[in-house]
Amino acid sequence: MSSCRIEIYLKIIFLISLISITSAYFIEYGLGHQPCKLCLIERIPYVLGMILIILNYIFRKNTYFIILLMVLTFSFSIIISLYHFGIEQNFFKESGSCGLKNTMDIISKEELLKQLQEKTISCKDVTFRILGFSLTTINIFLSLFITIILTNILTNYEKFKN
């Protein structure tokens, strides 16, 4: 795995991340499917991955460390996605984070009524599917694929660095 191959893999991961984020925003704003809070959290690793790859190309230093950070980031993505999938499949109970917004900011009954009237998206409701798969399921596969590629790069980094 030469340095050139590492760059190719990072470009592929950047492209996957860019398509994932672009698709998420298109589905939200173009098609009108509102994401739940966990869906929004699941976007973070892709944005962080793109930022880390850009930083790698700007500074050309600490590639090993950046890849390690990306492994941790996408491992987090797998965990969050599996938890979200568990909620969708009723393996886990929906947490309070999927419901009302921050209740600490509510200081009057009018604000509470206003917040209750706003439509909140449940983490267990799947509003959009691609080929029968929820976006959370697709995210599990993408995050797992990226994590496997990055782990492979990391374990063979010194051996093939050239």
XYZ file of C-alpha atoms in Angstrom:
162
model
C 0.000 0.000 0.000
C 2.123 2.847 -1.254
C 1.596 6.460 -0.337
C -0.208 6.847 -3.659
C -2.666 4.083 -2.748
C -3.312 5.728 0.618
C -4.176 8.961 -1.197
C -6.532 7.101 -3.532
C -8.334 5.506 -0.574
C -8.602 8.881 1.166
C -10.047 10.415 -1.994
C -12.608 7.599 -2.200
C -13.570 8.150 1.446
C -13.828 11.898 0.826
C -16.094 11.256 -2.162
C -18.290 8.837 -0.186
C -18.546 11.396 2.633
C -19.371 14.235 0.243
C -22.059 12.194 -1.521
C -23.504 11.098 1.836
C -23.762 14.644 3.178
C -25.082 16.031 -0.103
C -27.673 13.258 -0.296
C -28.757 13.846 3.304
C -29.324 17.539 2.649
C -31.106 16.819 -0.641
C -33.421 14.326 1.063
C -34.075 16.843 3.850
C -34.474 20.073 1.886
C -35.195 18.858 -1.638
C -37.576 16.031 -0.851
C -38.907 17.374 2.466
C -38.083 14.428 4.749
C -37.195 15.804 8.166
C -34.389 14.002 10.031
C -34.569 12.982 13.655
C -31.879 14.034 16.109
C -29.904 10.805 15.699
C -29.936 11.272 11.913
C -28.362 14.680 12.406
C -25.715 13.212 14.723
C -24.955 10.518 12.129
C -23.872 13.258 9.692
C -21.076 14.486 11.963
C -18.518 11.719 11.191
C -18.773 12.399 7.460
C -18.139 16.108 7.918
C -15.273 15.402 10.333
C -13.845 12.866 7.901
C -13.850 15.412 5.081
C -12.223 18.022 7.316
C -9.518 15.571 8.414
C -8.786 14.558 4.825
C -8.531 18.212 3.778
C -6.182 18.884 6.705
C -4.090 15.913 5.628
C -3.712 17.361 2.131
C -2.949 20.858 3.410
C -0.302 19.932 5.961
C 0.997 16.631 4.547
C 2.065 15.667 8.057
C 0.758 13.226 10.604
C -1.156 11.139 8.065
C -1.026 8.194 10.461
C -2.594 10.265 13.251
C -5.288 11.639 10.936
C -6.175 8.128 9.756
C -6.333 6.997 13.393
C -8.734 9.867 14.176
C -10.848 8.867 11.198
C -10.987 5.235 12.397
C -12.262 6.482 15.762
C -14.717 8.867 14.089
C -16.263 6.231 11.842
C -16.270 3.676 14.673
C -18.388 6.208 16.565
C -20.597 6.419 13.477
C -21.107 2.643 13.516
C -22.057 2.688 17.206
C -24.546 5.555 16.810
C -26.016 3.983 13.679
C -26.408 0.586 15.346
C -28.136 2.269 18.282
C -30.431 4.152 15.882
C -31.123 0.924 13.963
C -31.992 -0.739 17.263
C -34.515 1.997 17.973
C -35.999 1.658 14.468
C -36.400 -2.095 14.956
C -37.740 -1.716 18.525
C -34.708 -3.475 20.043
C -34.112 -0.391 22.189
C -36.506 2.075 23.711
C -36.427 5.537 22.204
C -34.403 7.868 24.410
C -35.487 11.268 25.659
C -33.058 12.900 23.243
C -35.378 11.961 20.382
C -38.327 13.855 21.830
C -38.681 17.405 23.008
C -36.029 20.006 22.544
C -34.046 21.325 25.490
C -36.546 21.586 28.314
C -34.140 23.589 30.483
C -34.803 26.643 28.291
C -38.564 26.540 28.883
C -39.451 29.259 31.338
C -43.131 29.790 30.636
C -46.189 27.754 29.787
C -46.478 29.604 26.444
C -43.002 28.393 25.421
C -43.900 24.858 26.504
C -47.121 24.925 24.451
C -45.231 26.310 21.458
C -42.655 23.544 21.689
C -45.331 20.860 22.030
C -47.015 22.151 18.858
C -43.806 21.859 16.851
C -43.543 18.585 15.012
C -40.719 16.442 16.360
C -39.453 13.517 14.352
C -39.259 10.252 16.252
C -36.018 8.288 15.977
C -37.985 5.107 15.340
C -39.920 6.451 12.364
C -38.277 5.717 9.013
C -39.465 8.397 6.606
C -37.191 7.579 3.663
C -35.839 4.337 2.232
C -33.487 3.447 -0.607
C -34.017 -0.042 -2.070
C -35.957 -0.921 1.075
C -33.145 0.101 3.434
C -33.435 2.970 5.901
C -30.755 5.609 5.725
C -29.533 4.384 9.101
C -28.973 0.905 7.685
C -27.100 2.351 4.713
C -25.044 4.439 7.126
C -24.056 1.294 9.053
C -22.733 -0.312 5.878
C -20.932 2.827 4.681
C -19.350 3.487 8.076
C -18.287 -0.143 8.382
C -16.788 -0.090 4.867
C -14.873 3.123 5.584
C -13.679 1.838 8.972
C -12.399 -1.397 7.404
C -10.503 0.535 4.707
C -8.999 2.928 7.244
C -8.054 0.117 9.635
C -6.364 -1.715 6.764
C -4.400 1.437 5.914
C -3.486 1.912 9.564
C -2.286 -1.637 10.159
C -0.144 -1.635 7.004
C 0.937 2.006 7.197
C 4.608 1.624 8.159
C 5.116 -1.470 6.060
C 3.996 0.139 2.819
C 4.557 3.870 3.462
C 7.388 4.541 0.910
